[in-house]
Coordinates of C-alpha atoms in Angstrom, one line a residue:
M2 CA 21.1 18.0 -5.4
E3 CA 24.7 16.1 -4.5
G4 CA 24.5 13.7 -1.4
V5 CA 27.2 12.6 0.1
S6 CA 27.4 9.0 -2.1
G7 CA 27.5 11.0 -4.8
Q8 CA 24.4 10.4 -6.5
P9 CA 22.0 12.9 -7.8
S10 CA 19.4 12.7 -5.3
L11 CA 19.0 9.8 -3.3
F12 CA 15.1 10.0 -3.2
D13 CA 15.1 9.9 -7.4
V14 CA 12.2 7.7 -8.2
S15 CA 12.2 8.9 -12.6
S16 CA 13.4 5.6 -13.6
I17 CA 10.6 3.2 -11.8
V18 CA 7.6 2.0 -13.2
V19 CA 5.4 1.0 -10.8
V20 CA 2.1 -0.6 -10.1
V21 CA -0.3 0.9 -7.0
T22 CA -3.7 -1.4 -6.9
G23 CA -6.5 0.8 -5.5
G24 CA -4.3 4.1 -6.6
G25 CA -7.3 6.2 -7.8
S26 CA -8.9 7.0 -4.8
D27 CA -7.9 7.8 -0.5
L28 CA -4.2 6.6 0.3
G29 CA -3.3 5.1 -3.5
L30 CA -3.9 8.3 -5.0
F31 CA -1.8 10.2 -2.5
M32 CA 1.0 7.9 -3.5
T33 CA 0.4 8.0 -7.3
K34 CA 0.6 12.2 -7.3
A35 CA 3.3 11.7 -5.4
L36 CA 5.1 9.0 -7.7
A37 CA 3.8 11.2 -10.9
A38 CA 4.9 15.0 -9.2
N39 CA 8.6 13.4 -8.7
G40 CA 8.8 11.9 -12.5
A41 CA 8.2 8.4 -11.7
K42 CA 8.6 7.3 -15.6
K43 CA 5.2 5.2 -15.5
V44 CA 2.5 4.4 -12.9
Y45 CA -0.1 1.9 -13.4
I46 CA -3.2 2.4 -11.4
L47 CA -5.2 -0.8 -11.2
G48 CA -8.7 0.0 -9.7
R49 CA -12.2 -0.2 -10.4
R50 CA -12.5 3.9 -10.5
Q51 CA -11.7 6.0 -13.3
S52 CA -8.1 8.0 -12.6
I53 CA -8.6 11.7 -12.0
L54 CA -4.9 12.4 -12.8
N55 CA -4.3 13.2 -16.3
Q56 CA -0.4 13.1 -16.2
D57 CA 0.8 11.3 -19.5
T58 CA 3.1 8.6 -17.0
V59 CA -0.2 7.7 -14.8
I60 CA -2.4 4.5 -16.7
R61 CA -4.8 3.1 -15.6
I62 CA -6.4 -0.3 -15.7
Q63 CA -9.7 -1.8 -14.6
C64 CA -9.1 -4.6 -12.4
D65 CA -10.6 -5.6 -9.1
A66 CA -7.2 -7.2 -7.1
T67 CA -9.8 -9.9 -5.5
D68 CA -10.0 -11.4 -9.3
Q69 CA -7.6 -13.6 -10.4
S70 CA -8.7 -13.4 -14.0
A71 CA -8.4 -9.7 -13.7
L72 CA -5.2 -9.5 -11.9
K73 CA -3.4 -12.0 -14.9
A74 CA -4.9 -9.7 -17.8
A75 CA -3.3 -6.2 -16.2
V76 CA -0.4 -8.4 -15.6
A77 CA -0.3 -9.2 -19.4
H78 CA -1.5 -5.4 -20.5
I79 CA 1.8 -4.1 -18.7
E80 CA 3.8 -6.6 -20.0
A81 CA 2.7 -6.2 -23.6
E82 CA 2.9 -2.1 -23.3
T83 CA 6.6 -2.0 -21.3
G84 CA 7.4 -5.4 -20.3
Y85 CA 8.6 -5.1 -16.5
I86 CA 8.1 -3.5 -13.5
N87 CA 10.2 -2.0 -10.6
L88 CA 8.4 -1.8 -7.5
L89 CA 4.3 -3.2 -6.7
I90 CA 2.2 -1.1 -4.1
A91 CA -0.6 -3.5 -3.0
N92 CA -2.6 -0.8 -1.7
S93 CA -6.6 -2.4 -2.3
G94 CA -8.2 -2.4 0.9
S95 CA -11.7 -2.2 2.7
V96 CA -13.4 -1.5 6.0
P97 CA -16.5 -3.4 6.5
P98 CA -19.4 -1.6 8.4
G99 CA -19.4 -0.6 12.1
S100 CA -21.8 -0.7 15.0
S101 CA -22.8 0.9 17.9
I102 CA -22.1 -0.7 21.7
T103 CA -25.6 -1.7 21.9
E104 CA -25.5 -3.7 18.4
L105 CA -21.9 -5.5 19.5
Q106 CA -23.0 -9.0 20.6
E107 CA -25.5 -9.4 17.6
T108 CA -23.6 -7.6 15.1
L109 CA -20.2 -10.0 16.4
Y110 CA -22.1 -12.9 15.5
N111 CA -24.8 -12.3 13.5
I112 CA -22.9 -10.7 10.6
P113 CA -22.7 -13.6 7.9
M114 CA -19.6 -15.2 7.8
Q115 CA -19.1 -14.2 4.1
D116 CA -19.4 -10.5 4.8
F117 CA -16.3 -11.4 7.7
T118 CA -14.1 -13.1 5.1
N119 CA -14.6 -10.7 2.8
T120 CA -12.6 -8.3 4.7
F121 CA -9.8 -10.8 4.8
H122 CA -9.9 -11.5 0.8
V123 CA -9.6 -8.0 0.1
N124 CA -7.0 -7.0 2.9
G125 CA -4.8 -10.5 2.9
T126 CA -5.7 -12.4 0.3
A127 CA -5.8 -9.8 -2.6
V128 CA -2.6 -8.7 -1.4
F129 CA -1.0 -12.3 -1.7
Y130 CA -1.7 -12.9 -5.2
T131 CA -1.3 -9.6 -6.5
T132 CA 2.1 -9.7 -5.5
F133 CA 2.3 -13.5 -6.8
A134 CA 0.8 -12.0 -10.1
F135 CA 3.6 -9.6 -10.9
L136 CA 6.4 -11.4 -9.6
G137 CA 7.4 -12.5 -13.3
L138 CA 7.4 -8.6 -14.2
L139 CA 9.2 -7.7 -10.9
D140 CA 12.2 -10.2 -11.9
A141 CA 12.1 -8.7 -15.2
G142 CA 12.5 -5.1 -13.6
N143 CA 15.7 -7.2 -11.6
R144 CA 16.7 -8.2 -15.2
N145 CA 16.3 -4.8 -17.2
G146 CA 18.6 -2.9 -14.1
S147 CA 16.9 0.6 -14.6
Y148 CA 16.2 0.8 -10.6
C149 CA 17.3 3.1 -8.6
N150 CA 17.1 1.0 -5.8
G151 CA 18.7 -2.0 -6.5
R152 CA 16.6 -4.4 -6.6
S153 CA 12.0 -4.9 -7.6
Q154 CA 10.2 -4.3 -4.6
V155 CA 6.8 -5.1 -2.8
I156 CA 5.4 -2.0 -0.8
A157 CA 2.0 -2.9 1.0
T158 CA -0.6 -0.7 3.0
S159 CA -1.4 -2.3 6.1
S160 CA -2.5 -0.4 9.1
I161 CA -1.4 0.3 12.8
A162 CA -4.9 -1.1 14.0
S163 CA -3.0 -4.4 12.9
F164 CA -1.2 -3.8 16.4
N165 CA -3.9 -2.0 18.7
R166 CA -5.1 -4.2 21.4
H167 CA -8.3 -1.8 21.6
I168 CA -10.1 -2.8 18.2
S169 CA -11.3 0.7 16.9
A170 CA -11.9 -0.4 12.9
G171 CA -14.0 -3.8 13.4
F172 CA -12.3 -6.9 14.2
A173 CA -12.5 -8.5 11.2
Y174 CA -10.2 -4.7 9.7
S175 CA -8.0 -5.2 12.3
T176 CA -7.4 -8.9 12.8
S177 CA -7.0 -8.9 8.0
K178 CA -4.4 -5.9 8.4
A179 CA -2.4 -8.1 10.6
A180 CA -2.1 -10.5 8.5
T181 CA -1.3 -8.7 6.3
T182 CA 1.2 -7.2 8.6
M183 CA 2.7 -10.5 9.3
M184 CA 2.6 -11.4 5.0
M185 CA 4.6 -8.7 4.4
K186 CA 7.8 -8.5 6.7
G187 CA 10.1 -10.1 3.9
E188 CA 9.4 -6.6 2.5
N189 CA 7.9 -3.0 3.6
P190 CA 4.1 -3.0 4.7
T191 CA 3.7 0.5 5.8
E192 CA 1.0 1.0 8.9
E193 CA -1.3 3.7 8.3
G194 CA -3.5 5.3 11.3
A195 CA -6.4 7.8 11.3
F196 CA -7.7 9.1 14.9
P197 CA -9.3 11.7 16.2
L198 CA -6.8 15.0 17.0
D199 CA -6.9 14.9 20.9
Q200 CA -5.7 11.3 20.5
I201 CA -2.4 11.5 18.7
P202 CA 0.9 12.9 20.3
A203 CA 1.8 14.5 17.2
E204 CA -1.4 17.0 17.8
R205 CA -2.4 17.2 14.3
A206 CA -4.3 15.0 11.3
G207 CA -2.3 13.3 8.9
T208 CA -1.6 14.7 5.5
P209 CA -1.2 13.2 2.1
E210 CA 2.5 14.6 2.2
D211 CA 3.2 11.8 5.9
I212 CA 2.5 9.1 3.4
M213 CA 4.4 10.3 0.5
G214 CA 7.3 10.5 2.0
P215 CA 7.8 7.0 3.8
L216 CA 7.0 6.0 0.2
L217 CA 9.8 8.0 -1.8
Y218 CA 11.9 6.9 0.8
L219 CA 11.3 3.2 0.5
A220 CA 11.1 3.5 -3.3
S221 CA 14.2 5.3 -3.6
R222 CA 17.7 4.5 -3.3
A223 CA 17.3 6.0 -0.1
G224 CA 15.5 3.1 1.5
A225 CA 17.2 0.4 -0.8
Y226 CA 18.9 -1.5 2.2
C227 CA 15.5 -1.3 4.6
N228 CA 13.5 -5.2 4.2
G229 CA 11.0 -5.9 6.7
N230 CA 10.2 -2.3 8.0
C231 CA 6.8 -1.6 9.5
V232 CA 6.8 2.4 8.8
L233 CA 4.2 3.6 10.9
T234 CA 2.2 7.1 10.1
G235 CA 0.1 6.8 13.0
G236 CA 1.2 10.6 14.4
G237 CA 2.2 8.3 17.6
R238 CA -0.5 6.7 18.0
L239 CA 0.3 3.4 19.5
S240 CA 2.6 5.0 22.2
V241 CA -0.7 6.4 24.0
T242 CA -3.2 3.0 23.0
P243 CA -2.7 -0.3 24.3
A244 CA -1.1 -2.4 21.8
I245 CA 1.2 -5.3 20.7
Y246 CA 3.8 -3.2 18.9

Protein backbone atom coordinates (compact mmCIF):
# COMPACT_ATOMS: atom_id res chain seq x y z
CA MET A 1 0.00 0.00 0.00
CA GLU A 2 1.47 3.29 -1.10
CA GLY A 3 1.57 5.94 1.61
CA VAL A 4 1.68 9.70 1.23
CA SER A 5 5.46 9.46 1.59
CA GLY A 6 5.67 7.26 -1.49
CA GLN A 7 7.03 4.35 0.51
CA PRO A 8 5.42 0.92 -0.03
CA SER A 9 4.53 0.68 3.66
CA LEU A 10 5.33 2.84 6.64
CA PHE A 11 5.15 -0.24 8.85
CA ASP A 12 7.37 -2.51 6.74
CA VAL A 13 9.97 -4.45 8.77
CA SER A 14 10.98 -6.97 6.12
CA SER A 15 14.59 -5.80 5.87
CA ILE A 16 15.54 -5.81 9.54
CA VAL A 17 17.66 -8.11 11.69
CA VAL A 18 16.47 -8.13 15.30
CA VAL A 19 17.67 -9.47 18.65
CA VAL A 20 15.01 -10.04 21.34
CA THR A 21 16.14 -11.02 24.83
CA GLY A 22 13.52 -13.19 26.49
CA GLY A 23 11.91 -13.53 23.07
CA GLY A 24 10.56 -17.04 23.57
CA SER A 25 7.92 -16.36 26.21
CA ASP A 26 5.31 -13.86 27.41
CA LEU A 27 5.65 -10.32 25.98
CA GLY A 28 8.89 -11.22 24.22
CA LEU A 29 7.11 -14.01 22.35
CA PHE A 30 4.40 -11.58 21.20
CA MET A 31 7.12 -9.27 19.87
CA THR A 32 8.90 -12.14 18.13
CA LYS A 33 5.67 -13.31 16.52
CA ALA A 34 4.84 -9.78 15.34
CA LEU A 35 8.23 -9.34 13.69
CA ALA A 36 8.28 -12.82 12.15
CA ALA A 37 4.70 -12.57 10.85
CA ASN A 38 5.51 -9.23 9.22
CA GLY A 39 8.53 -10.57 7.37
CA ALA A 40 11.54 -9.56 9.46
CA LYS A 41 14.71 -10.83 7.80
CA LYS A 42 15.98 -12.52 10.97
CA VAL A 43 14.84 -12.54 14.59
CA TYR A 44 17.37 -13.84 17.11
CA ILE A 45 15.81 -14.98 20.39
CA LEU A 46 18.16 -14.82 23.38
CA GLY A 47 16.85 -16.82 26.32
CA ARG A 48 16.97 -19.94 28.43
CA ARG A 49 13.93 -21.67 26.95
CA GLN A 50 13.51 -23.58 23.71
CA SER A 51 11.84 -21.53 21.01
CA ILE A 52 8.27 -22.61 20.25
CA LEU A 53 8.32 -20.91 16.85
CA ASN A 54 9.20 -22.86 13.73
CA GLN A 55 9.81 -20.04 11.24
CA ASP A 56 13.14 -20.23 9.45
CA THR A 57 13.76 -16.57 10.21
CA VAL A 58 13.52 -17.10 14.00
CA ILE A 59 16.82 -18.27 15.47
CA ARG A 60 17.22 -19.26 19.11
CA ILE A 61 20.47 -18.64 20.97
CA GLN A 62 20.74 -19.90 24.53
CA CYS A 63 21.84 -16.89 26.56
CA ASP A 64 21.38 -15.58 30.09
CA ALA A 65 21.14 -11.78 29.79
CA THR A 66 22.62 -11.40 33.28
CA ASP A 67 25.81 -13.24 32.25
CA GLN A 68 28.41 -11.08 30.46
CA SER A 69 30.26 -14.06 28.99
CA ALA A 70 26.98 -15.45 27.61
CA LEU A 71 26.20 -12.07 26.04
CA LYS A 72 29.65 -11.95 24.41
CA ALA A 73 29.14 -15.46 23.03
CA ALA A 74 25.75 -14.49 21.58
CA VAL A 75 27.26 -11.39 19.97
CA ALA A 76 30.07 -13.48 18.45
CA HIS A 77 27.55 -15.98 17.05
CA ILE A 78 25.44 -13.29 15.40
CA GLU A 79 28.49 -11.41 14.14
CA ALA A 80 29.79 -14.55 12.44
CA GLU A 81 26.41 -15.48 10.97
CA THR A 82 24.95 -12.10 9.96
CA GLY A 83 27.49 -9.40 10.79
CA TYR A 84 25.08 -6.75 12.04
CA ILE A 85 21.72 -6.07 13.68
CA ASN A 86 19.24 -3.22 13.20
CA LEU A 87 17.16 -3.50 16.34
CA LEU A 88 17.84 -4.71 19.87
CA ILE A 89 14.83 -5.35 22.12
CA ALA A 90 15.96 -5.63 25.75
CA ASN A 91 12.95 -7.50 27.08
CA SER A 92 14.26 -9.87 29.77
CA GLY A 93 12.79 -9.23 33.20
CA SER A 94 11.65 -10.83 36.43
CA VAL A 95 9.09 -10.25 39.17
CA PRO A 96 10.04 -11.12 42.76
CA PRO A 97 7.67 -13.16 44.95
CA GLY A 98 4.83 -11.15 46.49
CA SER A 99 3.45 -11.23 50.04
CA SER A 100 0.24 -10.58 51.95
CA ILE A 101 -0.41 -7.40 53.94
CA THR A 102 0.08 -9.25 57.23
CA GLU A 103 3.50 -10.34 56.09
CA LEU A 104 4.50 -6.92 54.75
CA GLN A 105 6.89 -5.77 57.47
CA GLU A 106 8.57 -9.14 57.77
CA THR A 107 8.77 -9.47 54.01
CA LEU A 108 10.22 -6.02 53.39
CA TYR A 109 12.91 -6.35 56.02
CA ASN A 110 13.71 -10.04 56.07
CA ILE A 111 14.02 -10.72 52.37
CA PRO A 112 17.74 -11.24 51.77
CA MET A 113 19.31 -8.22 50.08
CA GLN A 114 20.64 -10.51 47.36
CA ASP A 115 17.08 -11.53 46.42
CA PHE A 116 16.04 -7.87 46.27
CA THR A 117 19.01 -6.77 44.19
CA ASN A 118 18.68 -9.75 41.85
CA THR A 119 15.51 -8.12 40.51
CA PHE A 120 17.58 -5.02 39.71
CA HIS A 121 20.22 -7.29 38.18
CA VAL A 122 17.72 -8.70 35.67
CA ASN A 123 15.51 -5.65 35.07
CA GLY A 124 18.16 -2.94 35.08
CA THR A 125 21.76 -4.13 35.00
CA ALA A 126 21.09 -6.74 32.32
CA VAL A 127 19.48 -4.11 30.07
CA PHE A 128 22.60 -1.94 30.40
CA TYR A 129 25.08 -4.72 29.62
CA THR A 130 22.93 -6.23 26.86
CA THR A 131 22.77 -2.85 25.12
CA PHE A 132 26.51 -2.29 25.23
CA ALA A 133 27.28 -5.89 24.30
CA PHE A 134 25.45 -5.34 21.00
CA LEU A 135 26.66 -1.78 20.36
CA GLY A 136 29.17 -2.88 17.71
CA LEU A 137 26.57 -4.88 15.79
CA LEU A 138 24.11 -1.99 16.00
CA ASP A 139 26.79 0.28 14.53
CA ALA A 140 27.41 -2.28 11.79
CA GLY A 141 23.68 -2.14 11.07
CA ASN A 142 23.97 1.61 10.55
CA ARG A 143 26.85 1.13 8.13
CA ASN A 144 24.95 -1.63 6.33
CA GLY A 145 22.32 0.96 5.41
CA SER A 146 19.46 -1.50 4.95
CA TYR A 147 17.28 -0.56 7.92
CA CYS A 148 13.93 0.92 6.94
CA ASN A 149 13.95 2.98 10.16
CA GLY A 150 17.14 4.74 9.04
CA ARG A 151 19.23 4.16 12.16
CA SER A 152 19.73 1.17 14.42
CA GLN A 153 17.91 1.43 17.71
CA VAL A 154 17.26 -0.16 21.10
CA ILE A 155 13.81 -0.79 22.57
CA ALA A 156 13.47 -1.92 26.18
CA THR A 157 10.49 -3.45 27.94
CA SER A 158 9.77 -1.54 31.13
CA SER A 159 6.51 -1.30 33.10
CA ILE A 160 3.89 1.23 34.10
CA ALA A 161 4.81 0.11 37.63
CA SER A 162 7.77 2.49 37.26
CA PHE A 163 5.28 5.40 37.40
CA ASN A 164 2.88 3.98 39.98
CA ARG A 165 2.79 5.50 43.44
CA HIS A 166 0.77 2.46 44.52
CA ILE A 167 3.20 -0.44 44.85
CA SER A 168 1.31 -3.33 43.26
CA ALA A 169 4.14 -5.55 42.08
CA GLY A 170 6.64 -5.15 44.92
CA PHE A 171 9.21 -2.47 45.69
CA ALA A 172 12.05 -4.27 43.93
CA TYR A 173 10.08 -4.67 40.70
CA SER A 174 8.70 -1.13 40.62
CA THR A 175 11.99 0.58 41.42
CA SER A 176 14.01 -1.61 39.07
CA LYS A 177 11.61 -0.84 36.23
CA ALA A 178 11.86 2.87 37.10
CA ALA A 179 15.62 2.50 36.66
CA THR A 180 15.08 0.89 33.25
CA THR A 181 12.69 3.66 32.18
CA MET A 182 15.14 6.42 33.10
CA MET A 183 18.12 4.58 31.59
CA MET A 184 16.28 4.20 28.26
CA LYS A 185 15.16 7.82 27.95
CA GLY A 186 17.64 8.15 25.08
CA GLU A 187 15.87 5.31 23.26
CA ASN A 188 12.27 4.03 23.42
CA PRO A 189 11.03 2.09 26.45
CA THR A 190 7.63 0.39 26.24
CA GLU A 191 5.71 0.51 29.51
CA GLU A 192 3.62 -2.63 29.85
CA GLY A 193 0.75 -3.09 32.28
CA ALA A 194 -1.59 -5.85 33.42
CA PHE A 195 -4.43 -5.12 35.86
CA PRO A 196 -7.92 -6.36 36.84
CA LEU A 197 -10.48 -5.47 34.19
CA ASP A 198 -12.53 -3.27 36.52
CA GLN A 199 -9.47 -1.07 37.04
CA ILE A 200 -8.73 -0.48 33.34
CA PRO A 201 -10.49 2.44 31.61
CA ALA A 202 -10.31 0.52 28.31
CA GLU A 203 -12.63 -2.05 29.96
CA ARG A 204 -10.76 -5.05 28.64
CA ALA A 205 -7.59 -6.99 29.20
CA GLY A 206 -4.59 -6.35 27.01
CA THR A 207 -4.07 -8.66 24.05
CA PRO A 208 -0.95 -9.63 22.08
CA GLU A 209 -1.95 -7.08 19.44
CA ASP A 210 -1.68 -4.30 22.02
CA ILE A 211 2.08 -4.86 22.25
CA MET A 212 2.58 -5.96 18.63
CA GLY A 213 1.20 -2.68 17.25
CA PRO A 214 3.45 -0.29 19.21
CA LEU A 215 6.46 -2.51 18.50
CA LEU A 216 5.90 -2.49 14.73
CA TYR A 217 5.41 1.28 14.87
CA LEU A 218 8.73 1.86 16.67
CA ALA A 219 10.61 -0.73 14.60
CA SER A 220 9.50 0.56 11.20
CA ARG A 221 9.79 3.78 9.20
CA ALA A 222 6.56 4.96 10.85
CA GLY A 223 8.29 5.54 14.18
CA ALA A 224 11.72 6.47 12.88
CA TYR A 225 11.62 10.03 14.22
CA CYS A 226 10.55 9.04 17.74
CA ASN A 227 13.19 8.92 20.44
CA GLY A 228 12.98 8.92 24.22
CA ASN A 229 9.29 8.01 24.15
CA CYS A 230 7.67 5.98 26.92
CA VAL A 231 4.93 4.06 25.14
CA LEU A 232 2.24 3.19 27.69
CA THR A 233 0.28 0.03 26.95
CA GLY A 234 -1.78 -0.16 30.13
CA GLY A 235 -5.26 0.58 28.81
CA GLY A 236 -5.35 3.94 30.59
CA ARG A 237 -4.60 2.47 34.01
CA LEU A 238 -2.31 5.34 35.04
CA SER A 239 -5.15 7.82 34.56
CA VAL A 240 -7.13 6.30 37.44
CA THR A 241 -4.41 5.40 39.93
CA PRO A 242 -1.92 7.56 41.87
CA ALA A 243 1.04 7.94 39.54
CA ILE A 244 3.86 10.31 38.64
CA TYR A 245 3.32 10.12 34.87
